Amino acid sequence: MKRTSVVSSLFGLSLLAAVPARAEPLRLSPTVGLAVGLRSERLRVRSAPLDVETSRQRLDVGLEAGLSMRLPWRLGPAELRSQTQGALGLLPATGELVLGAEQQLLTEWHLSPAFSLQLGLAGALQLSTRSGHGLFEVGVPLGLRLGVTELLYVPAFVLPIGARQQAVLGGESRQELSPGLAPGRLVLRWRLGGSGS
């Protein structure tokens, strides 16, 4: 009986050792931010006998609100953080409002309790409320955090969605974003506390 009891105890201890430790809960912080970006745009005007195409830089400005989540895993010495956000933007050249959604996965290296460096990957979707054309982009956020303030530069590869067309002078104009690398966005963002920042 004593031998059976010892074997049962050892078997029970081995089962306990095999159960993984419970992961830490997600740590959440609401965020707000301001963004300014440049993207290349093509404008083509067809009105017989003219057929003219030009390129220009399009300025975007916007307000962002989202949720930052410190994930329970690490990549070596760096923390992993998820940033999910929505945006309301304005195209000053045309007065159009645009709606956006973005998901970022960031690695964050803490150099001190109040200062860290960030590098990650982002996917974003943006659509115009007037014409329905927009873009999908894949970006690489590069930034730093000082206290609750973050500053990020996000160069990106842009894929246009649709185009804006309208009649002009007996012809038509077509306006769309140029596919390829864009100068990117500059984002100033603040973490508003929450359950761990």
Short mmCIF file of C-alpha atoms in Angstrom, two decimals:
data_model
loop_
_atom_site.label_atom_id
_atom_site.label_comp_id
_atom_site.label_asym_id
_atom_site.label_seq_id
_atom_site.Cartn_x
_atom_site.Cartn_y
_atom_site.Cartn_z
CA MET A 1 0.00 0.00 0.00
CA LYS A 2 2.81 2.38 0.87
CA ARG A 3 4.53 1.71 -2.48
CA THR A 4 1.26 2.32 -4.33
CA SER A 5 0.76 5.60 -2.45
CA VAL A 6 4.27 6.79 -3.34
CA VAL A 7 3.80 5.94 -7.01
CA SER A 8 0.43 7.73 -7.08
CA SER A 9 1.99 10.83 -5.49
CA LEU A 10 4.84 10.90 -8.01
CA PHE A 11 2.39 10.46 -10.90
CA GLY A 12 0.29 13.33 -9.59
CA LEU A 13 3.35 15.60 -9.28
CA SER A 14 4.37 14.78 -12.85
CA LEU A 15 0.92 15.77 -14.12
CA LEU A 16 1.11 19.09 -12.27
CA ALA A 17 4.54 19.77 -13.74
CA ALA A 18 3.21 19.13 -17.24
CA VAL A 19 0.44 21.75 -16.93
CA PRO A 20 1.75 25.06 -18.42
CA ALA A 21 1.75 28.16 -16.27
CA ARG A 22 -1.21 30.41 -16.89
CA ALA A 23 -0.42 33.23 -19.31
CA GLU A 24 -0.61 36.77 -18.01
CA PRO A 25 -3.86 38.58 -18.85
CA LEU A 26 -3.85 41.08 -21.69
CA ARG A 27 -2.95 44.58 -20.53
CA LEU A 28 -5.04 47.25 -22.20
CA SER A 29 -4.59 50.99 -22.77
CA PRO A 30 -6.90 53.26 -24.80
CA THR A 31 -5.04 55.57 -27.20
CA VAL A 32 -5.68 58.75 -29.18
CA GLY A 33 -3.50 60.25 -31.89
CA LEU A 34 -2.88 62.64 -34.75
CA ALA A 35 -1.56 61.50 -38.13
CA VAL A 36 -0.20 63.32 -41.19
CA GLY A 37 0.65 61.42 -44.36
CA LEU A 38 1.74 61.81 -47.97
CA ARG A 39 0.74 59.45 -50.77
CA SER A 40 1.34 59.61 -54.51
CA GLU A 41 -1.73 60.23 -56.68
CA ARG A 42 -2.38 60.15 -60.43
CA LEU A 43 -4.83 62.44 -62.23
CA ARG A 44 -5.80 61.78 -65.84
CA VAL A 45 -8.01 64.14 -67.87
CA ARG A 46 -9.47 63.08 -71.22
CA SER A 47 -11.25 65.73 -73.25
CA ALA A 48 -10.72 65.54 -77.01
CA PRO A 49 -8.22 66.33 -78.32
CA LEU A 50 -6.47 66.39 -74.90
CA ASP A 51 -5.30 63.38 -72.91
CA VAL A 52 -3.21 64.59 -69.98
CA GLU A 53 -1.88 62.63 -67.01
CA THR A 54 -0.11 64.15 -64.01
CA SER A 55 1.20 62.94 -60.68
CA ARG A 56 1.17 64.74 -57.36
CA GLN A 57 1.53 64.15 -53.63
CA ARG A 58 -1.72 63.89 -51.66
CA LEU A 59 -1.77 65.18 -48.09
CA ASP A 60 -3.85 63.29 -45.51
CA VAL A 61 -4.54 64.47 -41.96
CA GLY A 62 -6.53 62.56 -39.39
CA LEU A 63 -7.57 61.74 -35.84
CA GLU A 64 -7.07 58.23 -34.48
CA ALA A 65 -8.59 56.38 -31.53
CA GLY A 66 -7.78 52.84 -30.56
CA LEU A 67 -6.71 50.24 -28.05
CA SER A 68 -3.15 49.18 -27.25
CA MET A 69 -2.70 45.67 -25.85
CA ARG A 70 0.50 44.40 -24.26
CA LEU A 71 0.52 40.72 -25.19
CA PRO A 72 1.54 37.93 -22.78
CA TRP A 73 4.44 36.79 -24.99
CA ARG A 74 7.91 38.20 -25.63
CA LEU A 75 10.33 38.20 -28.54
CA GLY A 76 13.64 37.87 -26.74
CA PRO A 77 14.13 41.05 -24.66
CA ALA A 78 11.30 42.86 -26.46
CA GLU A 79 7.63 43.02 -25.51
CA LEU A 80 4.95 42.33 -28.09
CA ARG A 81 2.13 44.86 -28.39
CA SER A 82 -1.00 44.96 -30.53
CA GLN A 83 -2.45 48.32 -31.62
CA THR A 84 -5.98 48.32 -33.08
CA GLN A 85 -7.45 51.65 -34.16
CA GLY A 86 -9.95 53.52 -36.26
CA ALA A 87 -9.39 56.90 -37.91
CA LEU A 88 -11.32 59.84 -39.30
CA GLY A 89 -9.30 61.77 -41.85
CA LEU A 90 -9.53 64.75 -44.18
CA LEU A 91 -8.09 65.31 -47.65
CA PRO A 92 -7.44 69.09 -47.62
CA ALA A 93 -7.12 69.30 -51.43
CA THR A 94 -10.69 68.07 -52.05
CA GLY A 95 -12.41 68.44 -48.69
CA GLU A 96 -13.24 64.71 -48.62
CA LEU A 97 -13.59 62.81 -45.37
CA VAL A 98 -12.01 59.36 -45.19
CA LEU A 99 -12.58 56.50 -42.77
CA GLY A 100 -9.75 54.17 -41.81
CA ALA A 101 -8.98 51.06 -39.78
CA GLU A 102 -5.54 49.77 -38.89
CA GLN A 103 -3.94 46.84 -37.07
CA GLN A 104 -0.34 47.03 -35.87
CA LEU A 105 1.86 44.39 -34.26
CA LEU A 106 4.77 46.10 -32.49
CA THR A 107 7.91 44.92 -30.75
CA GLU A 108 8.98 47.29 -27.99
CA TRP A 109 12.45 47.46 -26.44
CA HIS A 110 12.52 49.21 -23.05
CA LEU A 111 15.71 51.19 -22.57
CA SER A 112 14.35 52.66 -19.32
CA PRO A 113 10.97 52.55 -17.52
CA ALA A 114 9.85 55.66 -19.44
CA PHE A 115 11.67 55.25 -22.77
CA SER A 116 11.42 52.54 -25.43
CA LEU A 117 11.99 51.90 -29.13
CA GLN A 118 9.38 50.33 -31.42
CA LEU A 119 9.43 48.35 -34.66
CA GLY A 120 6.55 46.46 -36.22
CA LEU A 121 4.24 45.56 -39.06
CA ALA A 122 0.91 47.19 -39.91
CA GLY A 123 -2.02 46.71 -42.24
CA ALA A 124 -4.44 49.58 -42.93
CA LEU A 125 -7.61 50.17 -44.95
CA GLN A 126 -8.89 53.63 -45.93
CA LEU A 127 -12.05 54.57 -47.85
CA SER A 128 -13.45 57.94 -48.96
CA THR A 129 -16.93 58.77 -47.68
CA ARG A 130 -17.74 60.62 -50.92
CA SER A 131 -16.52 58.48 -53.80
CA GLY A 132 -15.84 55.12 -52.19
CA HIS A 133 -12.29 54.85 -53.57
CA GLY A 134 -9.46 54.25 -51.15
CA LEU A 135 -6.44 52.10 -50.41
CA PHE A 136 -5.00 49.14 -48.61
CA GLU A 137 -1.46 49.47 -47.35
CA VAL A 138 1.17 47.41 -45.57
CA GLY A 139 3.51 49.49 -43.44
CA VAL A 140 6.52 49.18 -41.14
CA PRO A 141 6.06 51.37 -38.04
CA LEU A 142 9.30 52.78 -36.63
CA GLY A 143 9.11 54.82 -33.48
CA LEU A 144 9.84 55.64 -29.88
CA ARG A 145 7.86 56.12 -26.71
CA LEU A 146 8.58 58.65 -23.96
CA GLY A 147 6.22 58.20 -21.04
CA VAL A 148 2.69 58.05 -22.47
CA THR A 149 3.67 59.75 -25.76
CA GLU A 150 4.59 57.81 -28.90
CA LEU A 151 6.06 59.16 -32.14
CA LEU A 152 6.04 56.83 -35.14
CA TYR A 153 7.03 57.03 -38.79
CA VAL A 154 5.20 54.50 -40.99
CA PRO A 155 6.53 54.02 -44.56
CA ALA A 156 4.17 51.80 -46.52
CA PHE A 157 3.41 49.92 -49.73
CA VAL A 158 0.08 51.14 -51.14
CA LEU A 159 -2.50 49.23 -53.17
CA PRO A 160 -5.25 51.53 -54.52
CA ILE A 161 -8.93 50.57 -54.32
CA GLY A 162 -11.07 52.07 -57.08
CA ALA A 163 -10.85 55.60 -58.47
CA ARG A 164 -12.83 58.83 -58.50
CA GLN A 165 -14.25 59.73 -61.90
CA GLN A 166 -16.21 62.81 -62.96
CA ALA A 167 -17.25 64.57 -66.15
CA VAL A 168 -15.23 67.65 -67.20
CA LEU A 169 -15.37 69.78 -70.37
CA GLY A 170 -17.03 67.15 -72.52
CA GLY A 171 -14.68 64.45 -71.26
CA GLU A 172 -13.83 62.88 -67.96
CA SER A 173 -11.19 62.97 -65.24
CA ARG A 174 -9.93 59.97 -63.30
CA GLN A 175 -8.17 60.35 -59.98
CA GLU A 176 -6.54 57.42 -58.17
CA LEU A 177 -3.67 56.61 -55.87
CA SER A 178 -0.44 55.31 -57.37
CA PRO A 179 0.49 51.76 -56.34
CA GLY A 180 3.88 51.22 -54.76
CA LEU A 181 5.95 52.71 -51.96
CA ALA A 182 4.56 55.86 -50.35
CA PRO A 183 6.45 58.51 -48.35
CA GLY A 184 4.37 57.33 -45.38
CA ARG A 185 2.74 58.81 -42.29
CA LEU A 186 3.93 60.56 -39.16
CA VAL A 187 1.86 59.62 -36.09
CA LEU A 188 1.80 61.29 -32.66
CA ARG A 189 -0.07 59.08 -30.20
CA TRP A 190 -0.86 59.08 -26.50
CA ARG A 191 -1.64 56.14 -24.23
CA LEU A 192 -4.36 56.99 -21.75
CA GLY A 193 -3.45 54.59 -18.95
CA GLY A 194 -5.69 51.54 -18.62
CA SER A 195 -4.86 48.20 -17.05
CA GLY A 196 -1.12 48.42 -17.59
CA SER A 197 0.62 50.60 -20.14
#
